[in-house]
Amino acid sequence: MKFFSHKEFDNHEHIAFFSDEESGLKAIVAIHNTTLGPAMGGCRMFPYASDEEALTDVLRLSKGMTYKSALAGLHLGGGKSVIIGDPRKDKTPELLHAFGRSLEQLGGHYITAEDSGTSIEDIREVGTRTAHVAGVRDRIGFDGQPGNGDPSPATAWGVYTGILSAVRHKMNRSDLDGIRVTVQGLGNVGYRLASHLTDAGASVYVSDIHRDILDRAIDELGVTAVAPDDLFATEMDVFAPCAMGAVINDETIPRLHTSIVAGSANNQLKSERHATALMQRGILYAPDYVINAGGIIDVSHEREQYESGRVREHIEGIGETLSEIFERSERDGIPTVQEANRLAEERLNQDMVA
Ligand code: NAD
């Protein structure tokens, strides 16, 4: 297996492999960059087909966290961890404890949180063996509501402020009254986003693969359901992908009838060239890792005094960061995602010389 010459290596500071025979733990922690602070990123548990696949995933994800935290204005670096195993079969308290003891060995250079395959309860279990966990505290959240560390409400609010910023830039409008928004995926983030959008007077269209969620949204929020097959034929102002990745691709771009793509899903672009394809069609793209940073912002405040008003302001800063990216992208004639990467690198370099 390649390490230093791995295609995703990209100057990672530290890669640690942990195993525990008794519990069956096999985990990799990747710390990409700690220029801005200790690395924070979720722990993904997945039955990877090979060690190579797990390594590639963790390296790619941890680099992404460096950029995400830099643009979210956090004093945090980028890192991520993966546990190799099936979360439905292999996850035991013993395995989570062994993972916690492993993180303890890293002395706080990496802080973990939930991700796919792990829950808040799991990270709490990890936290019985190490202090280096986040997203686990009960609190009154940024919105004045009781919360348990679930980042989704903050992510949804961040996406909402990002949509406001995109509409301001692209459509020269400071409100969402009558703006047509399609939300794909009514899960933890998408449902809340749809609710904020209807509150703001937008015309909201929704799609999900589960009929019961759609029925609930129609009843509670007064939104209109769109069949997944008709989604791309629907005339809209904003497309908000809040389900899965790679939804922006060669097949969907020509069918998209929208001015803006702005949603929470990770890795929305199938490949980087799709950012150029969107730009060529005059579609404004809010880079996913910028617009969906509300959750990590929220979770990071747990490490200090959590003050609802301050956290809310911080989350709403996502809108300002996006405005800067949109303006610079227009000025430089390069896709927004490339501009976001440049801005993140500038912030990292500034801090390195400071
Ligand atoms: P979730 O699993 O709660 O919700 C996903 C929803 O999408 C489900 O309701 C599912 O039925 C629906 N769905 C799946 N395939 C679909 C399809 N083909 N068409 C329409 N709907 C479909 O997930 P979530 O926590 O709401 O996260 C949504 C996205 O945002 C994910 O990509 C996630 O990685 C990303 N994200 C989430 C957070 C967070 O705080 N939860 C933070 C950053 C990024």
Short mmCIF file of C-alpha atoms and ligand atoms in Angstrom, two decimals:
data_model
loop_
_atom_site.label_atom_id
_atom_site.label_comp_id
_atom_site.label_asym_id
_atom_site.label_seq_id
_atom_site.Cartn_x
_atom_site.Cartn_y
_atom_site.Cartn_z
CA MET A 1 0.00 0.00 0.00
CA LYS A 2 1.27 3.50 -0.81
CA PHE A 3 1.47 6.23 1.82
CA PHE A 4 3.71 9.17 0.96
CA SER A 5 3.09 8.59 -2.74
CA HIS A 6 -0.63 7.91 -2.30
CA LYS A 7 -2.69 10.05 -4.70
CA GLU A 8 -4.64 11.58 -1.78
CA PHE A 9 -1.63 11.98 0.53
CA ASP A 10 -1.28 15.72 -0.03
CA ASN A 11 1.13 16.45 2.81
CA HIS A 12 -0.86 14.88 5.62
CA GLU A 13 0.86 15.61 8.93
CA HIS A 14 -0.01 12.34 10.63
CA ILE A 15 -1.71 9.08 9.73
CA ALA A 16 -2.29 6.65 12.59
CA PHE A 17 -3.46 3.03 12.39
CA PHE A 18 -5.08 1.50 15.46
CA SER A 19 -6.09 -2.06 16.15
CA ASP A 20 -7.46 -3.89 19.17
CA GLU A 21 -7.62 -7.65 18.97
CA GLU A 22 -10.23 -8.16 21.68
CA SER A 23 -12.87 -5.79 20.31
CA GLY A 24 -11.89 -6.20 16.65
CA LEU A 25 -11.17 -2.49 16.24
CA LYS A 26 -9.43 -1.52 13.01
CA ALA A 27 -9.29 2.24 12.63
CA ILE A 28 -7.36 4.87 10.72
CA VAL A 29 -7.04 8.48 11.88
CA ALA A 30 -5.80 11.00 9.32
CA ILE A 31 -4.67 14.44 10.43
CA HIS A 32 -4.21 16.60 7.37
CA ASN A 33 -3.27 20.01 8.70
CA THR A 34 -3.20 21.62 12.15
CA THR A 35 -2.06 25.12 11.16
CA LEU A 36 -5.29 26.63 12.48
CA GLY A 37 -5.72 24.33 15.49
CA PRO A 38 -6.31 20.70 16.46
CA ALA A 39 -7.85 18.61 13.72
CA MET A 40 -11.59 17.99 13.98
CA GLY A 41 -13.71 15.69 11.83
CA GLY A 42 -16.21 12.90 12.15
CA CYS A 43 -15.66 9.19 12.53
CA ARG A 44 -17.10 7.13 9.70
CA MET A 45 -17.80 3.43 10.22
CA PHE A 46 -18.14 1.44 7.00
CA PRO A 47 -17.45 -2.12 5.81
CA TYR A 48 -14.70 -1.05 3.41
CA ALA A 49 -13.82 -3.76 0.89
CA SER A 50 -10.10 -3.26 1.52
CA ASP A 51 -7.64 -1.39 3.72
CA GLU A 52 -6.66 0.67 0.65
CA GLU A 53 -10.24 1.81 0.19
CA ALA A 54 -10.46 2.88 3.84
CA LEU A 55 -7.17 4.78 3.60
CA THR A 56 -8.21 6.57 0.40
CA ASP A 57 -11.51 7.61 1.98
CA VAL A 58 -10.01 8.92 5.20
CA LEU A 59 -7.26 10.88 3.42
CA ARG A 60 -9.71 12.51 1.01
CA LEU A 61 -12.16 13.39 3.78
CA SER A 62 -9.58 14.78 6.17
CA LYS A 63 -8.15 17.18 3.59
CA GLY A 64 -11.69 18.37 2.94
CA MET A 65 -12.05 19.17 6.64
CA THR A 66 -8.97 21.44 6.57
CA TYR A 67 -10.58 23.55 3.86
CA LYS A 68 -14.01 23.47 5.46
CA SER A 69 -12.79 24.65 8.86
CA ALA A 70 -10.56 27.34 7.34
CA LEU A 71 -13.50 28.86 5.46
CA ALA A 72 -15.84 28.50 8.43
CA GLY A 73 -13.47 30.73 10.43
CA LEU A 74 -12.67 28.01 12.96
CA HIS A 75 -9.50 27.62 14.97
CA LEU A 76 -9.44 24.01 13.92
CA GLY A 77 -7.46 21.90 11.53
CA GLY A 78 -8.63 19.08 9.30
CA GLY A 79 -8.82 15.43 10.23
CA LYS A 80 -11.07 12.44 9.94
CA SER A 81 -11.21 8.85 11.12
CA VAL A 82 -12.63 5.63 9.76
CA ILE A 83 -13.45 2.40 11.53
CA ILE A 84 -13.44 -0.60 9.22
CA GLY A 85 -16.57 -2.66 9.94
CA ASP A 86 -20.29 -2.94 9.52
CA PRO A 87 -21.96 -0.49 11.93
CA ARG A 88 -25.03 -2.75 12.20
CA LYS A 89 -23.06 -5.86 13.15
CA ASP A 90 -19.60 -4.95 14.40
CA LYS A 91 -20.25 -1.90 16.59
CA THR A 92 -19.98 -2.78 20.28
CA PRO A 93 -19.30 -0.69 23.40
CA GLU A 94 -15.91 -2.48 23.65
CA LEU A 95 -14.96 -1.43 20.13
CA LEU A 96 -15.98 2.19 20.81
CA HIS A 97 -14.00 2.17 24.06
CA ALA A 98 -10.94 0.85 22.25
CA PHE A 99 -11.35 3.64 19.70
CA GLY A 100 -11.56 6.17 22.55
CA ARG A 101 -8.35 4.84 24.11
CA SER A 102 -6.67 5.11 20.70
CA LEU A 103 -7.65 8.76 20.35
CA GLU A 104 -6.32 9.42 23.83
CA GLN A 105 -2.89 8.38 22.54
CA LEU A 106 -3.05 11.22 20.02
CA GLY A 107 -3.19 13.72 22.89
CA GLY A 108 -5.91 15.94 21.46
CA HIS A 109 -4.35 16.53 18.04
CA TYR A 110 -7.52 14.95 16.63
CA ILE A 111 -11.07 15.46 17.95
CA THR A 112 -13.80 13.14 16.72
CA ALA A 113 -17.54 13.57 16.16
CA GLU A 114 -20.38 11.63 14.54
CA ASP A 115 -20.46 10.80 10.85
CA SER A 116 -22.12 8.16 8.73
CA GLY A 117 -22.20 4.86 10.59
CA THR A 118 -21.76 6.51 14.00
CA SER A 119 -24.32 8.31 16.18
CA ILE A 120 -24.21 10.87 18.97
CA GLU A 121 -24.68 7.97 21.44
CA ASP A 122 -21.67 6.18 19.92
CA ILE A 123 -19.47 9.25 20.27
CA ARG A 124 -20.65 9.64 23.86
CA GLU A 125 -19.50 6.05 24.42
CA VAL A 126 -16.11 6.90 22.84
CA GLY A 127 -16.06 9.91 25.17
CA THR A 128 -16.07 7.66 28.22
CA ARG A 129 -12.44 6.85 27.32
CA THR A 130 -11.18 10.17 25.91
CA ALA A 131 -11.94 13.87 26.25
CA HIS A 132 -11.31 14.43 22.55
CA VAL A 133 -14.89 14.17 21.31
CA ALA A 134 -17.37 16.82 20.12
CA GLY A 135 -21.06 17.03 19.27
CA VAL A 136 -22.14 15.27 22.44
CA ARG A 137 -23.36 17.92 24.88
CA ASP A 138 -26.96 18.73 25.76
CA ARG A 139 -27.50 22.47 25.46
CA ILE A 140 -29.80 25.27 24.38
CA GLY A 141 -28.85 25.59 20.74
CA PHE A 142 -28.10 28.55 18.46
CA ASP A 143 -31.86 28.79 17.76
CA GLY A 144 -32.92 28.85 21.43
CA GLN A 145 -34.16 25.24 21.19
CA PRO A 146 -32.87 22.38 23.36
CA GLY A 147 -30.29 20.30 21.50
CA ASN A 148 -28.21 17.18 22.12
CA GLY A 149 -25.19 17.83 19.89
CA ASP A 150 -27.00 16.92 16.63
CA PRO A 151 -25.44 19.26 14.04
CA SER A 152 -28.40 19.09 11.61
CA PRO A 153 -30.39 22.15 12.80
CA ALA A 154 -27.24 24.30 12.49
CA THR A 155 -26.42 22.81 9.09
CA ALA A 156 -29.93 23.59 7.85
CA TRP A 157 -29.73 27.18 9.10
CA GLY A 158 -26.34 27.63 7.43
CA VAL A 159 -27.72 26.35 4.13
CA TYR A 160 -30.69 28.71 4.46
CA THR A 161 -28.41 31.74 4.94
CA GLY A 162 -26.30 30.49 2.03
CA ILE A 163 -29.38 30.37 -0.21
CA LEU A 164 -30.21 33.95 0.80
CA SER A 165 -26.71 34.99 -0.19
CA ALA A 166 -26.88 33.16 -3.55
CA VAL A 167 -30.28 34.69 -4.36
CA ARG A 168 -28.94 38.14 -3.49
CA HIS A 169 -25.96 37.67 -5.79
CA LYS A 170 -27.64 35.96 -8.72
CA MET A 171 -31.15 37.42 -8.67
CA ASN A 172 -30.51 40.71 -6.96
CA ARG A 173 -33.20 39.95 -4.38
CA SER A 174 -32.90 40.35 -0.62
CA ASP A 175 -35.90 38.15 0.23
CA LEU A 176 -37.20 34.76 -0.81
CA ASP A 177 -40.81 35.69 -1.33
CA GLY A 178 -42.09 33.58 -4.24
CA ILE A 179 -38.61 32.20 -5.02
CA ARG A 180 -38.99 28.60 -6.26
CA VAL A 181 -36.75 26.22 -4.35
CA THR A 182 -36.58 22.44 -4.85
CA VAL A 183 -35.23 20.48 -1.90
CA GLN A 184 -34.00 16.98 -2.78
CA GLY A 185 -34.05 14.81 0.35
CA LEU A 186 -36.18 15.56 3.42
CA GLY A 187 -33.91 14.10 6.09
CA ASN A 188 -32.42 15.75 9.15
CA VAL A 189 -31.22 18.75 7.16
CA GLY A 190 -33.62 18.92 4.21
CA TYR A 191 -36.81 18.89 6.27
CA ARG A 192 -35.64 21.74 8.47
CA LEU A 193 -34.41 23.67 5.44
CA ALA A 194 -37.81 23.27 3.74
CA SER A 195 -39.42 24.63 6.90
CA HIS A 196 -37.16 27.74 6.99
CA LEU A 197 -37.82 28.34 3.30
CA THR A 198 -41.62 28.16 3.63
CA ASP A 199 -41.42 30.49 6.65
CA ALA A 200 -39.58 32.96 4.40
CA GLY A 201 -42.34 32.83 1.77
CA ALA A 202 -40.51 30.71 -0.82
CA SER A 203 -42.46 28.29 -3.06
CA VAL A 204 -40.98 24.99 -1.96
CA TYR A 205 -40.96 21.77 -4.00
CA VAL A 206 -39.65 18.60 -2.39
CA SER A 207 -38.61 15.12 -3.39
CA ASP A 208 -37.74 12.08 -1.31
CA ILE A 209 -37.73 8.35 -1.85
CA HIS A 210 -39.93 7.86 1.24
CA ARG A 211 -43.63 8.60 0.75
CA ASP A 212 -44.33 9.01 4.50
CA ILE A 213 -41.81 11.86 4.81
CA LEU A 214 -43.31 13.57 1.78
CA ASP A 215 -46.82 13.28 3.20
CA ARG A 216 -45.66 14.73 6.51
CA ALA A 217 -43.99 17.68 4.75
CA ILE A 218 -47.07 18.36 2.62
CA ASP A 219 -49.26 18.35 5.75
CA GLU A 220 -46.99 20.28 8.08
CA LEU A 221 -45.23 22.68 5.75
CA GLY A 222 -47.60 23.06 2.81
CA VAL A 223 -44.88 22.18 0.27
CA THR A 224 -45.45 20.54 -3.14
CA ALA A 225 -44.09 17.05 -3.82
CA VAL A 226 -42.24 16.30 -7.05
CA ALA A 227 -41.56 12.74 -8.24
CA PRO A 228 -37.79 12.01 -8.34
CA ASP A 229 -38.02 11.48 -12.13
CA ASP A 230 -39.64 14.88 -12.69
CA LEU A 231 -37.23 16.76 -10.44
CA PHE A 232 -34.89 17.92 -13.16
CA ALA A 233 -37.68 18.94 -15.50
CA THR A 234 -39.12 21.27 -12.86
CA GLU A 235 -38.58 24.96 -13.51
CA MET A 236 -36.93 26.41 -10.37
CA ASP A 237 -34.73 29.24 -9.11
CA VAL A 238 -32.77 27.22 -6.55
CA PHE A 239 -31.96 23.52 -6.51
CA ALA A 240 -31.01 22.38 -2.99
CA PRO A 241 -29.49 18.87 -3.00
CA CYS A 242 -29.86 17.50 0.53
CA ALA A 243 -29.67 13.75 -0.10
CA MET A 244 -26.69 12.12 -1.75
CA GLY A 245 -23.47 13.11 -3.51
CA ALA A 246 -22.56 13.22 -7.24
CA VAL A 247 -25.99 14.60 -8.12
CA ILE A 248 -24.42 17.21 -10.41
CA ASN A 249 -23.07 15.23 -13.34
CA ASP A 250 -23.02 14.92 -17.14
CA GLU A 251 -26.51 13.50 -17.17
CA THR A 252 -28.22 16.02 -14.84
CA ILE A 253 -26.53 19.31 -15.80
CA PRO A 254 -28.20 19.61 -19.24
CA ARG A 255 -31.58 18.85 -17.64
CA LEU A 256 -31.33 21.34 -14.77
CA HIS A 257 -33.73 24.29 -15.00
CA THR A 258 -32.33 26.45 -12.23
CA SER A 259 -30.24 29.58 -11.63
CA ILE A 260 -28.63 28.36 -8.41
CA VAL A 261 -27.45 25.08 -6.87
CA ALA A 262 -27.15 25.40 -3.09
CA GLY A 263 -27.74 22.53 -0.67
CA SER A 264 -26.24 20.51 2.14
CA ALA A 265 -25.23 17.26 0.42
CA ASN A 266 -21.53 16.42 0.53
CA ASN A 267 -19.62 16.03 -2.74
CA GLN A 268 -22.44 17.27 -4.96
CA LEU A 269 -20.23 17.54 -8.02
CA LYS A 270 -19.41 14.17 -9.56
CA SER A 271 -16.07 15.63 -10.58
CA GLU A 272 -14.44 19.06 -10.46
CA ARG A 273 -15.06 19.67 -14.15
CA HIS A 274 -18.78 19.80 -13.40
CA ALA A 275 -18.16 23.11 -11.63
CA THR A 276 -17.02 24.53 -14.97
CA ALA A 277 -20.04 22.99 -16.73
CA LEU A 278 -22.40 24.71 -14.26
CA MET A 279 -20.61 28.03 -14.72
CA GLN A 280 -20.85 27.72 -18.50
CA ARG A 281 -24.61 27.27 -18.19
CA GLY A 282 -24.81 30.38 -16.01
CA ILE A 283 -25.77 28.40 -12.90
CA LEU A 284 -24.35 29.74 -9.63
CA TYR A 285 -22.98 26.96 -7.44
CA ALA A 286 -22.55 27.38 -3.68
CA PRO A 287 -19.61 25.07 -2.88
CA ASP A 288 -20.99 22.29 -0.67
CA TYR A 289 -18.23 22.32 1.90
CA VAL A 290 -18.76 26.04 2.50
CA ILE A 291 -22.55 26.12 2.67
CA ASN A 292 -22.88 22.98 4.82
CA ALA A 293 -20.43 24.07 7.56
CA GLY A 294 -23.15 25.11 10.06
CA GLY A 295 -22.90 21.77 11.86
CA ILE A 296 -19.17 21.89 12.49
CA ILE A 297 -19.42 25.53 13.54
CA ASP A 298 -22.09 24.58 16.08
CA VAL A 299 -20.18 21.57 17.38
CA SER A 300 -16.92 23.53 17.64
CA HIS A 301 -18.51 26.02 20.04
CA GLU A 302 -19.02 23.18 22.51
CA ARG A 303 -15.32 23.40 23.20
CA GLU A 304 -15.72 26.93 24.57
CA GLN A 305 -18.56 28.64 26.37
CA TYR A 306 -21.57 27.86 24.13
CA GLU A 307 -23.46 31.14 23.70
CA SER A 308 -26.50 30.78 21.45
CA GLY A 309 -26.32 34.31 19.97
CA ARG A 310 -22.63 34.05 19.13
CA VAL A 311 -23.07 30.64 17.52
CA ARG A 312 -25.97 31.90 15.42
CA GLU A 313 -23.89 34.87 14.22
CA HIS A 314 -21.03 32.55 13.39
CA ILE A 315 -23.31 30.26 11.36
CA GLU A 316 -24.77 33.22 9.52
CA GLY A 317 -21.21 34.20 8.55
CA ILE A 318 -21.51 31.41 5.96
CA GLY A 319 -23.64 33.79 3.89
CA GLU A 320 -20.89 36.45 3.97
CA THR A 321 -18.16 33.97 3.05
CA LEU A 322 -20.25 32.78 0.11
CA SER A 323 -20.84 36.38 -1.05
CA GLU A 324 -17.07 36.92 -1.10
CA ILE A 325 -16.57 33.69 -3.07
CA PHE A 326 -19.31 34.60 -5.58
CA GLU A 327 -17.84 38.08 -6.14
CA ARG A 328 -14.30 36.82 -6.54
CA SER A 329 -15.41 34.04 -8.88
CA GLU A 330 -17.15 36.58 -11.10
CA ARG A 331 -14.12 38.87 -11.03
CA ASP A 332 -11.60 36.11 -11.78
CA GLY A 333 -13.81 34.13 -14.19
CA ILE A 334 -13.19 30.84 -12.39
CA PRO A 335 -15.70 28.42 -10.85
CA THR A 336 -16.84 29.15 -7.31
CA VAL A 337 -15.40 25.92 -5.98
CA GLN A 338 -11.93 26.78 -7.27
CA GLU A 339 -12.30 30.25 -5.76
CA ALA A 340 -13.31 28.71 -2.42
CA ASN A 341 -10.21 26.49 -2.44
CA ARG A 342 -8.03 29.51 -3.16
CA LEU A 343 -9.58 31.48 -0.32
CA ALA A 344 -9.07 28.57 2.10
CA GLU A 345 -5.41 28.28 1.05
CA GLU A 346 -4.93 32.03 1.53
CA ARG A 347 -6.30 31.75 5.08
CA LEU A 348 -4.02 28.81 5.84
CA ASN A 349 -0.97 30.58 4.42
CA GLN A 350 -1.74 33.78 6.32
CA ASP A 351 -1.86 31.84 9.54
CA MET A 352 1.37 30.03 8.77
CA VAL A 353 3.27 33.32 8.53
CA ALA A 354 1.39 35.01 11.42
P1 NAD B 1 -30.48 12.00 6.14
O1 NAD B 1 -30.02 10.63 5.91
O2 NAD B 1 -31.17 12.36 7.42
O3 NAD B 1 -31.48 12.45 4.95
C1 NAD B 1 -31.31 12.12 3.61
C2 NAD B 1 -32.71 12.09 2.99
O4 NAD B 1 -32.56 11.95 1.56
C3 NAD B 1 -33.56 10.91 3.46
O5 NAD B 1 -34.85 11.38 3.82
C4 NAD B 1 -33.64 9.99 2.23
O6 NAD B 1 -34.83 9.29 2.15
C5 NAD B 1 -33.51 11.02 1.10
N1 NAD B 1 -33.04 10.46 -0.17
C6 NAD B 1 -32.11 9.50 -0.38
N2 NAD B 1 -31.95 9.28 -1.71
C7 NAD B 1 -32.78 10.15 -2.33
C8 NAD B 1 -33.09 10.42 -3.69
N3 NAD B 1 -32.50 9.73 -4.68
N4 NAD B 1 -33.97 11.38 -3.98
C9 NAD B 1 -34.61 12.06 -3.01
N5 NAD B 1 -34.36 11.85 -1.69
C10 NAD B 1 -33.48 10.90 -1.36
O7 NAD B 1 -29.20 12.93 5.91
P2 NAD B 1 -28.95 14.41 6.46
O8 NAD B 1 -28.28 14.36 7.78
O9 NAD B 1 -30.19 15.23 6.28
O10 NAD B 1 -27.85 14.91 5.42
C11 NAD B 1 -28.19 15.21 4.07
C12 NAD B 1 -26.92 15.48 3.27
O11 NAD B 1 -26.21 16.58 3.85
C13 NAD B 1 -25.92 14.32 3.26
O12 NAD B 1 -25.24 14.33 2.01
C14 NAD B 1 -24.95 14.67 4.37
O13 NAD B 1 -23.67 14.10 4.16
C15 NAD B 1 -24.89 16.19 4.22
N6 NAD B 1 -24.49 16.88 5.45
C16 NAD B 1 -25.23 16.73 6.58
C17 NAD B 1 -24.86 17.42 7.73
C18 NAD B 1 -25.67 17.30 9.00
O14 NAD B 1 -25.47 18.12 9.90
N7 NAD B 1 -26.59 16.36 9.11
C19 NAD B 1 -23.72 18.23 7.74
C20 NAD B 1 -22.98 18.37 6.55
C21 NAD B 1 -23.39 17.69 5.42
#
